[in-house]
Amino acid sequence: MTTRPIAVVGASAAGITAAEALRRAGWTGPLTLIGDEPHLPYDRPPLSKQLLHGAWEPERLLLRTEEQLTPLGLDLRLGTRATGLDVATRTLTLDDGERLACAGVIIATGVAARTLPAADGLAGVFTLRTLDDALALRDRLSGGARRLVVVGNGVLGCEAAAVARELGHEVALVGREPVPMAAAVGAGIGDLLAEEHRARGVRLLTGEVAAFETTADATAAEGTPAQVSGVRLADGSRLPADLVLLAIGSEPAVGWLADPALDTTDGLGCDAYCAAAPGIYAAGDVARWEHPVHGRPLRFEHRMNATEQAMAAARNLVAELTAEAPAETPEGAADGTEPPQRRPFAPVPYFWSDQYGLKLQAYGLTGGADQVETTVLDRDARRAVALYGRDGQAVGILACALPPRQIRALRAVVATPVPWEEARDRVRDATAAG
């Protein structure tokens, strides 16, 4: 057995899933999990919902406890950043200067929150990507009623706005698009979401941030950050604010990957097997891979994809290492089965969002559609279904406030792309049956 480890970079949902899948696939050699945060791997979707609301405490977000990690035999490096990767030798460089020669690498570094240069150094301006981000914002929201301006009306911004309103805060939601989540769900579903947010008391605005206003405090100590007091939009309007949340999207965390052998355009480019280079794989939000069914590169920042892709990347890496050096790798998995074979990663993409009492669930591809048909089944209850098409094929479906039985039937419509008219008929049958 080789003494070189497999290293998983990113102690995320994708990272811990990859580590477990490597063991299940038969890797019994050294296994290193590297994470730049000091926390054990935790789940991110509840950050903008249950944790921000105060319904959950951080311990509930943990994906595994220390005791549950023990059987994996991990070399766990928390609070450690990977700063470089030599692809030819599969050697990682860490922020303490260590060079770690690896048998294989799985990159699961996710994404980083975008911010605005004008927000640098201002107190009261937040992003929401990490556990520490969410706890800091929750702490400020817990001190009584606040005027919160959420910049960005995508999924994260909408979820945070909903939580803040439920907590009794005054909320303004600012986006470039006139309706919430338009890029992800289209205008029809976006209109329903806009109605729900307005009904709950959220002020919706369209525009871009031109500047932040601050409160002067003559008694503040030198070096104390200025406190945000308002947001000015490009049209000249001013929104008073005690707190500002920047939810303006994210950037794949690939800045540390400078090796020219890697394609870091919009994430880490991979083939259909999630391989970025021989022995180098990627999973989760950072990975852009060739989807064998849709026939084009895709990248998803959604929880389900992180788990599924991590399992695929781990299985395919072990299969590659077994073929590469069979004498140095397991003959079979720990349970005695045959070693895994490389298989293309071809999921039916899935994402969900919870806002107030509404649950949105989407399968397939909803963004970038050239054809969208939204059917509102009950406007007051916000019950609706939307079908998304591209080049004459139905490729995505979204259900809002529908029961599980109908959602399962709708998923089957877009498990593989089908002609648009056929999909429309199947959607009518599925919704009529409900």
Coordinates of C-alpha atoms in Angstrom, one line a residue:
M1 CA 0.0 0.0 0.0
T2 CA 1.3 3.5 -0.9
T3 CA 2.1 5.7 2.1
R4 CA 0.9 8.8 0.1
P5 CA -2.5 10.0 1.2
I6 CA -5.5 10.9 -0.7
A7 CA -6.2 14.5 0.3
V8 CA -9.7 16.1 0.3
V9 CA -9.4 19.9 0.2
G10 CA -12.5 21.4 1.8
A11 CA -14.1 20.3 5.0
S12 CA -17.5 20.8 3.6
A13 CA -20.6 18.7 2.9
A14 CA -18.9 17.6 -0.3
G15 CA -15.6 17.1 1.5
I16 CA -16.8 14.9 4.3
T17 CA -19.0 12.9 2.0
A18 CA -16.0 12.3 -0.3
A19 CA -13.9 11.1 2.6
E20 CA -16.5 8.6 3.7
A21 CA -17.1 7.5 0.1
L22 CA -13.3 6.9 -0.3
R23 CA -13.4 4.5 2.6
R24 CA -16.5 2.7 1.3
A25 CA -14.8 2.4 -2.1
G26 CA -11.9 0.5 -0.5
W27 CA -9.3 3.2 0.1
T28 CA -7.5 2.0 3.3
G29 CA -4.4 4.2 3.0
P30 CA -3.8 7.6 4.6
L31 CA -6.7 10.1 4.2
T32 CA -6.3 13.8 4.9
L33 CA -9.2 16.2 5.2
I34 CA -8.2 19.9 4.9
G35 CA -10.5 22.8 5.9
D36 CA -9.8 26.5 6.2
E37 CA -12.5 27.0 8.9
P38 CA -11.8 25.9 12.5
H39 CA -15.2 24.1 12.7
L40 CA -16.0 20.5 12.1
P41 CA -17.9 20.0 8.8
Y42 CA -21.3 21.5 9.0
D43 CA -24.4 21.9 6.8
R44 CA -24.7 25.3 5.1
P45 CA -28.4 25.5 3.9
P46 CA -29.7 26.1 7.5
L47 CA -27.4 29.1 7.9
S48 CA -29.9 31.4 6.2
K49 CA -32.9 29.7 7.7
Q50 CA -33.0 27.8 11.0
L51 CA -29.7 29.1 12.4
L52 CA -30.3 32.7 11.5
H53 CA -33.8 32.4 12.9
G54 CA -32.5 31.1 16.2
A55 CA -34.5 27.8 16.0
W56 CA -31.2 25.9 15.7
E57 CA -27.9 26.2 17.5
P58 CA -24.5 25.5 15.7
E59 CA -24.2 22.0 17.1
R60 CA -27.3 20.9 15.2
L61 CA -25.6 21.8 11.9
L62 CA -22.7 19.4 12.4
L63 CA -22.6 16.8 9.7
R64 CA -20.4 14.5 11.9
T65 CA -19.2 14.7 15.5
E66 CA -15.6 14.0 16.5
E67 CA -16.7 10.5 17.6
Q68 CA -18.4 9.8 14.3
L69 CA -15.3 10.8 12.4
T70 CA -13.0 8.6 14.4
P71 CA -13.6 5.4 12.3
L72 CA -12.5 7.2 9.2
G73 CA -9.0 7.4 10.5
L74 CA -8.7 11.0 9.2
D75 CA -5.7 13.2 9.3
L76 CA -8.0 16.2 10.0
R77 CA -6.4 19.6 9.3
L78 CA -8.9 22.3 10.4
G79 CA -8.0 25.9 10.2
T80 CA -5.6 25.1 7.4
R81 CA -5.7 26.5 3.8
A82 CA -4.3 24.9 0.7
T83 CA -2.4 27.5 -1.2
G84 CA -1.2 25.6 -4.2
L85 CA -1.4 22.3 -6.2
D86 CA 1.3 20.9 -8.5
V87 CA -0.8 18.8 -10.8
A88 CA 2.0 16.7 -12.3
T89 CA 3.2 15.4 -8.9
R90 CA -0.2 15.8 -7.1
T91 CA 1.5 17.8 -4.4
L92 CA -0.4 20.3 -2.2
T93 CA 1.1 23.3 -0.6
L94 CA -0.5 24.4 2.7
D95 CA -0.5 27.8 4.3
D96 CA 2.1 26.6 7.0
G97 CA 4.5 25.9 4.1
E98 CA 4.1 22.1 4.2
R99 CA 4.2 20.3 0.9
L100 CA 2.0 17.2 0.9
A101 CA 2.6 14.7 -1.8
C102 CA -0.6 12.8 -2.5
A103 CA -1.8 9.7 -4.3
G104 CA -4.9 11.6 -5.3
V105 CA -6.7 14.8 -4.5
I106 CA -10.4 15.7 -4.3
I107 CA -11.1 19.5 -4.4
A108 CA -14.2 20.5 -2.5
T109 CA -13.4 24.1 -1.6
G110 CA -16.8 25.5 -2.6
V111 CA -17.4 29.2 -3.2
A112 CA -16.7 32.5 -1.5
A113 CA -19.3 35.2 -1.0
R114 CA -19.0 38.2 -3.3
T115 CA -18.8 41.6 -1.6
L116 CA -18.6 45.3 -2.7
P117 CA -15.4 47.3 -2.4
A118 CA -17.4 50.2 -0.8
A119 CA -18.4 47.9 2.0
D120 CA -14.9 47.2 3.2
G121 CA -14.3 48.2 6.8
L122 CA -17.9 49.1 7.5
A123 CA -19.6 47.9 10.6
G124 CA -23.1 46.5 10.1
V125 CA -22.4 45.1 6.6
F126 CA -22.5 41.3 6.4
T127 CA -22.1 38.5 4.0
L128 CA -23.7 35.0 4.7
R129 CA -21.6 32.1 3.7
T130 CA -20.0 30.6 6.8
L131 CA -21.1 29.7 10.2
D132 CA -19.3 32.6 11.7
D133 CA -21.0 34.9 9.2
A134 CA -24.4 33.7 10.2
L135 CA -23.8 33.9 13.9
A136 CA -22.5 37.4 13.6
L137 CA -25.6 38.5 11.7
R138 CA -27.9 36.6 14.1
D139 CA -26.3 38.4 17.0
R140 CA -27.0 41.8 15.5
L141 CA -30.6 40.8 14.7
S142 CA -31.3 39.6 18.2
G143 CA -30.8 43.1 19.8
G144 CA -34.3 44.4 19.0
A145 CA -36.0 45.7 15.8
R146 CA -33.6 46.6 13.0
R147 CA -33.8 48.1 9.6
L148 CA -32.2 45.5 7.3
V149 CA -31.4 46.1 3.7
V150 CA -30.7 42.9 1.8
V151 CA -28.8 43.5 -1.4
G152 CA -29.4 40.7 -3.9
N153 CA -32.8 39.0 -4.4
G154 CA -31.6 35.5 -5.3
V155 CA -32.2 32.4 -3.2
L156 CA -30.0 33.5 -0.3
G157 CA -31.3 37.0 -0.1
C158 CA -34.9 35.9 -0.3
E159 CA -34.4 33.3 2.5
A160 CA -32.7 35.8 4.8
A161 CA -35.3 38.5 4.1
A162 CA -38.0 36.0 5.0
V163 CA -36.3 35.1 8.3
A164 CA -35.7 38.7 9.2
R165 CA -39.4 39.6 8.6
E166 CA -40.5 36.6 10.7
L167 CA -38.3 38.0 13.5
G168 CA -40.0 41.4 13.2
H169 CA -37.4 43.5 11.4
E170 CA -38.1 46.1 8.8
V171 CA -36.7 44.6 5.5
A172 CA -35.9 46.1 2.1
L173 CA -34.9 43.6 -0.6
V174 CA -32.9 45.1 -3.5
G175 CA -32.2 43.2 -6.7
R176 CA -31.1 43.8 -10.3
E177 CA -34.1 41.9 -11.5
P178 CA -37.6 43.2 -10.9
V179 CA -38.8 39.9 -9.3
P180 CA -37.1 37.7 -6.8
M181 CA -35.0 34.7 -8.0
A182 CA -35.7 35.6 -11.6
A183 CA -32.5 34.0 -13.0
A184 CA -33.2 30.7 -11.3
V185 CA -37.0 30.4 -11.6
G186 CA -38.2 32.8 -14.3
A187 CA -40.7 35.6 -14.1
G188 CA -43.8 33.5 -13.4
I189 CA -42.6 32.0 -10.2
G190 CA -40.7 35.2 -9.4
D191 CA -44.0 37.1 -9.5
L192 CA -45.5 34.7 -6.9
L193 CA -42.6 35.1 -4.6
A194 CA -42.8 38.9 -5.0
E195 CA -46.4 38.7 -3.9
E196 CA -45.6 36.6 -0.9
H197 CA -42.8 38.9 0.2
R198 CA -44.9 42.0 -0.2
A199 CA -47.8 40.4 1.7
R200 CA -45.3 39.7 4.5
G201 CA -44.2 43.3 4.6
V202 CA -40.9 43.2 2.7
R203 CA -40.2 46.3 0.5
L204 CA -39.0 45.2 -2.9
L205 CA -36.8 47.4 -5.0
T206 CA -35.0 47.1 -8.3
G207 CA -31.6 48.8 -8.6
E208 CA -27.9 48.7 -7.9
V209 CA -26.0 50.0 -4.9
A210 CA -24.2 53.3 -5.6
A211 CA -22.8 53.9 -2.1
F212 CA -23.1 53.3 1.6
E213 CA -23.9 56.0 4.1
T214 CA -22.4 55.9 7.6
T215 CA -23.0 57.5 10.9
A216 CA -20.4 59.8 12.3
D217 CA -19.5 59.2 16.0
A218 CA -17.3 61.8 17.5
T219 CA -16.8 59.6 20.6
A220 CA -15.7 56.5 18.8
A221 CA -12.1 55.4 19.4
E222 CA -9.6 56.0 16.6
G223 CA -9.6 53.0 14.2
T224 CA -13.2 52.0 15.1
P225 CA -15.1 51.0 11.9
A226 CA -17.7 53.4 10.7
Q227 CA -21.3 52.2 11.2
V228 CA -23.5 51.8 8.1
S229 CA -26.6 54.0 8.3
G230 CA -28.0 53.7 4.8
V231 CA -27.8 52.5 1.2
R232 CA -27.9 54.8 -1.8
L233 CA -29.0 53.2 -5.1
A234 CA -28.0 54.2 -8.5
D235 CA -31.3 56.0 -9.2
G236 CA -30.6 58.3 -6.2
S237 CA -33.0 56.7 -3.7
R238 CA -31.9 56.2 -0.2
L239 CA -32.7 53.3 2.1
P240 CA -32.1 53.8 5.8
A241 CA -30.3 50.8 7.3
D242 CA -29.0 49.6 10.7
L243 CA -27.7 46.4 9.0
V244 CA -27.0 45.4 5.4
L245 CA -26.7 41.9 4.1
L246 CA -24.8 41.5 0.8
A247 CA -26.3 38.4 -1.0
I248 CA -24.9 39.2 -4.4
G249 CA -23.7 35.8 -5.4
S250 CA -20.4 33.9 -5.0
E251 CA -17.1 33.1 -6.7
P252 CA -15.8 29.5 -7.0
A253 CA -12.9 29.1 -4.6
V254 CA -10.2 28.4 -7.2
G255 CA -7.8 31.3 -6.6
W256 CA -5.3 29.0 -5.0
L257 CA -5.2 26.8 -8.1
A258 CA -2.6 28.4 -10.4
D259 CA -1.3 25.4 -12.2
P260 CA -1.9 25.9 -16.0
A261 CA -2.9 22.3 -16.3
L262 CA -6.2 23.2 -14.7
D263 CA -9.1 25.1 -16.2
T264 CA -10.4 27.5 -13.5
T265 CA -12.9 29.3 -15.7
D266 CA -16.2 29.5 -13.7
G267 CA -15.0 26.8 -11.2
L268 CA -12.7 23.9 -11.7
G269 CA -13.3 22.4 -15.1
C270 CA -13.7 18.6 -15.1
D271 CA -14.7 15.8 -17.5
A272 CA -17.8 13.7 -17.2
Y273 CA -16.1 11.6 -14.4
C274 CA -15.5 14.7 -12.3
A275 CA -11.7 14.6 -13.1
A276 CA -9.9 17.8 -13.6
A277 CA -6.6 16.1 -14.4
P278 CA -5.1 12.6 -13.7
G279 CA -5.7 11.8 -10.0
I280 CA -7.3 15.2 -9.4
Y281 CA -11.1 15.3 -9.0
A282 CA -13.6 18.0 -7.8
A283 CA -17.0 17.9 -6.2
G284 CA -19.6 20.4 -5.0
D285 CA -20.0 24.1 -5.7
V286 CA -16.5 24.5 -7.1
A287 CA -16.8 21.8 -9.8
R288 CA -17.8 22.5 -13.4
W289 CA -18.2 19.2 -15.2
E290 CA -19.4 17.8 -18.5
H291 CA -22.9 16.5 -17.9
P292 CA -23.3 13.5 -20.1
V293 CA -27.0 13.8 -20.5
H294 CA -27.3 17.6 -21.1
G295 CA -24.1 17.6 -23.2
R296 CA -22.6 20.7 -21.8
P297 CA -20.6 21.9 -18.8
L298 CA -22.6 22.6 -15.6
R299 CA -21.9 23.9 -12.2
F300 CA -24.4 23.7 -9.3
E301 CA -24.3 25.5 -6.0
H302 CA -26.8 23.2 -4.4
R303 CA -26.6 20.9 -1.4
M304 CA -27.9 17.7 -3.1
N305 CA -25.3 18.0 -5.8
A306 CA -22.5 18.4 -3.3
T307 CA -23.3 15.0 -1.8
E308 CA -23.9 13.1 -5.0
Q309 CA -20.9 14.5 -6.8
A310 CA -18.6 13.8 -3.9
M311 CA -19.6 10.2 -3.9
A312 CA -19.1 10.0 -7.7
A313 CA -15.7 11.7 -7.5
A314 CA -14.5 9.4 -4.7
R315 CA -15.6 6.3 -6.5
N316 CA -14.0 7.4 -9.7
L317 CA -10.7 8.4 -8.1
V318 CA -10.3 5.0 -6.3
A319 CA -11.1 3.3 -9.6
E320 CA -8.4 5.3 -11.4
L321 CA -5.8 4.7 -8.7
T322 CA -6.6 1.0 -8.8
A323 CA -6.1 0.9 -12.6
E324 CA -3.0 3.0 -12.3
A325 CA -1.2 1.0 -9.7
P326 CA -3.1 -2.1 -8.7
A327 CA -0.4 -3.5 -6.5
E328 CA -0.6 -0.4 -4.3
T329 CA -4.4 -0.1 -4.0
P330 CA -7.1 -2.3 -2.5
E331 CA -8.2 -5.4 -4.5
G332 CA -11.7 -4.8 -3.3
A333 CA -13.8 -2.6 -1.0
A334 CA -13.8 -3.2 2.7
D335 CA -16.9 -5.4 2.4
G336 CA -15.2 -7.7 -0.1
T337 CA -16.9 -6.4 -3.3
E338 CA -15.1 -5.7 -6.5
P339 CA -13.3 -2.3 -6.8
P340 CA -15.5 0.4 -8.3
Q341 CA -15.4 1.3 -12.0
R342 CA -15.3 4.8 -13.2
R343 CA -18.8 6.0 -14.3
P344 CA -19.9 9.4 -15.7
F345 CA -21.7 11.6 -13.2
A346 CA -25.2 12.2 -14.6
P347 CA -27.6 13.4 -11.8
V348 CA -31.0 14.9 -12.1
P349 CA -30.1 18.3 -10.5
Y350 CA -32.2 19.3 -7.5
F351 CA -32.5 22.3 -5.4
W352 CA -35.0 23.6 -2.8
S353 CA -35.8 26.9 -1.0
D354 CA -37.9 27.6 2.1
Q355 CA -39.4 31.0 2.4
Y356 CA -42.1 31.6 5.1
G357 CA -44.3 28.6 4.8
L358 CA -43.5 28.0 1.1
K359 CA -41.3 25.2 -0.2
L360 CA -39.9 25.5 -3.7
Q361 CA -38.4 22.3 -5.2
A362 CA -36.8 22.1 -8.6
Y363 CA -35.5 19.3 -10.7
G364 CA -33.3 19.5 -13.8
L365 CA -32.2 22.8 -15.3
T366 CA -34.2 25.9 -14.6
G367 CA -31.6 28.6 -15.3
G368 CA -30.9 29.7 -18.9
A369 CA -34.1 28.4 -20.3
D370 CA -35.4 29.8 -23.6
Q371 CA -38.9 28.6 -22.9
V372 CA -40.8 28.8 -19.6
E373 CA -44.4 27.9 -18.9
T374 CA -45.8 28.7 -15.5
T375 CA -49.2 27.3 -14.3
V376 CA -50.6 28.8 -11.2
L377 CA -52.9 26.3 -9.5
D378 CA -53.9 28.4 -6.5
R379 CA -52.7 32.0 -6.3
D380 CA -53.6 32.6 -2.7
A381 CA -51.8 29.5 -1.6
R382 CA -48.9 30.3 -4.1
R383 CA -49.3 26.8 -5.5
A384 CA -47.8 26.6 -8.9
V385 CA -45.7 24.5 -11.3
A386 CA -43.2 25.8 -14.0
L387 CA -41.7 23.9 -16.9
Y388 CA -38.4 25.0 -18.4
G389 CA -37.2 24.2 -21.9
R390 CA -34.1 24.7 -24.1
D391 CA -33.8 24.0 -27.8
G392 CA -37.3 22.4 -27.9
Q393 CA -36.6 20.0 -25.1
A394 CA -38.1 20.2 -21.6
V395 CA -35.1 20.2 -19.2
G396 CA -36.4 21.5 -15.8
I397 CA -39.4 21.6 -13.6
L398 CA -40.3 23.6 -10.4
A399 CA -43.0 23.0 -7.9
C400 CA -44.1 25.6 -5.4
A401 CA -46.2 24.4 -2.4
L402 CA -47.2 21.1 -4.0
P403 CA -47.6 17.8 -2.1
P404 CA -44.8 15.2 -2.3
R405 CA -46.7 12.8 -4.5
Q406 CA -47.1 15.4 -7.2
I407 CA -43.5 16.4 -6.9
R408 CA -42.3 12.9 -7.5
A409 CA -44.4 12.6 -10.6
L410 CA -43.1 15.9 -11.9
R411 CA -39.5 14.8 -11.3
A412 CA -40.0 11.9 -13.7
V413 CA -41.0 14.4 -16.5
V414 CA -37.4 15.8 -16.7
A415 CA -35.3 12.9 -15.5
T416 CA -34.0 13.0 -19.1
P417 CA -34.8 15.8 -21.6
V418 CA -38.0 15.1 -23.5
P419 CA -39.8 17.0 -26.3
W420 CA -41.5 20.1 -25.0
E421 CA -45.1 19.2 -26.0
E422 CA -44.7 15.7 -24.5
A423 CA -43.5 17.2 -21.2
R424 CA -46.4 19.8 -21.2
D425 CA -48.9 16.9 -21.4
R426 CA -47.2 15.0 -18.7
V427 CA -47.2 18.0 -16.4
R428 CA -50.9 18.6 -17.0
D429 CA -51.6 14.9 -16.1
A430 CA -49.5 15.1 -13.0
T431 CA -51.1 18.3 -11.7
A432 CA -54.6 17.2 -12.6
A433 CA -54.1 14.1 -10.6
G434 CA -53.4 16.1 -7.5

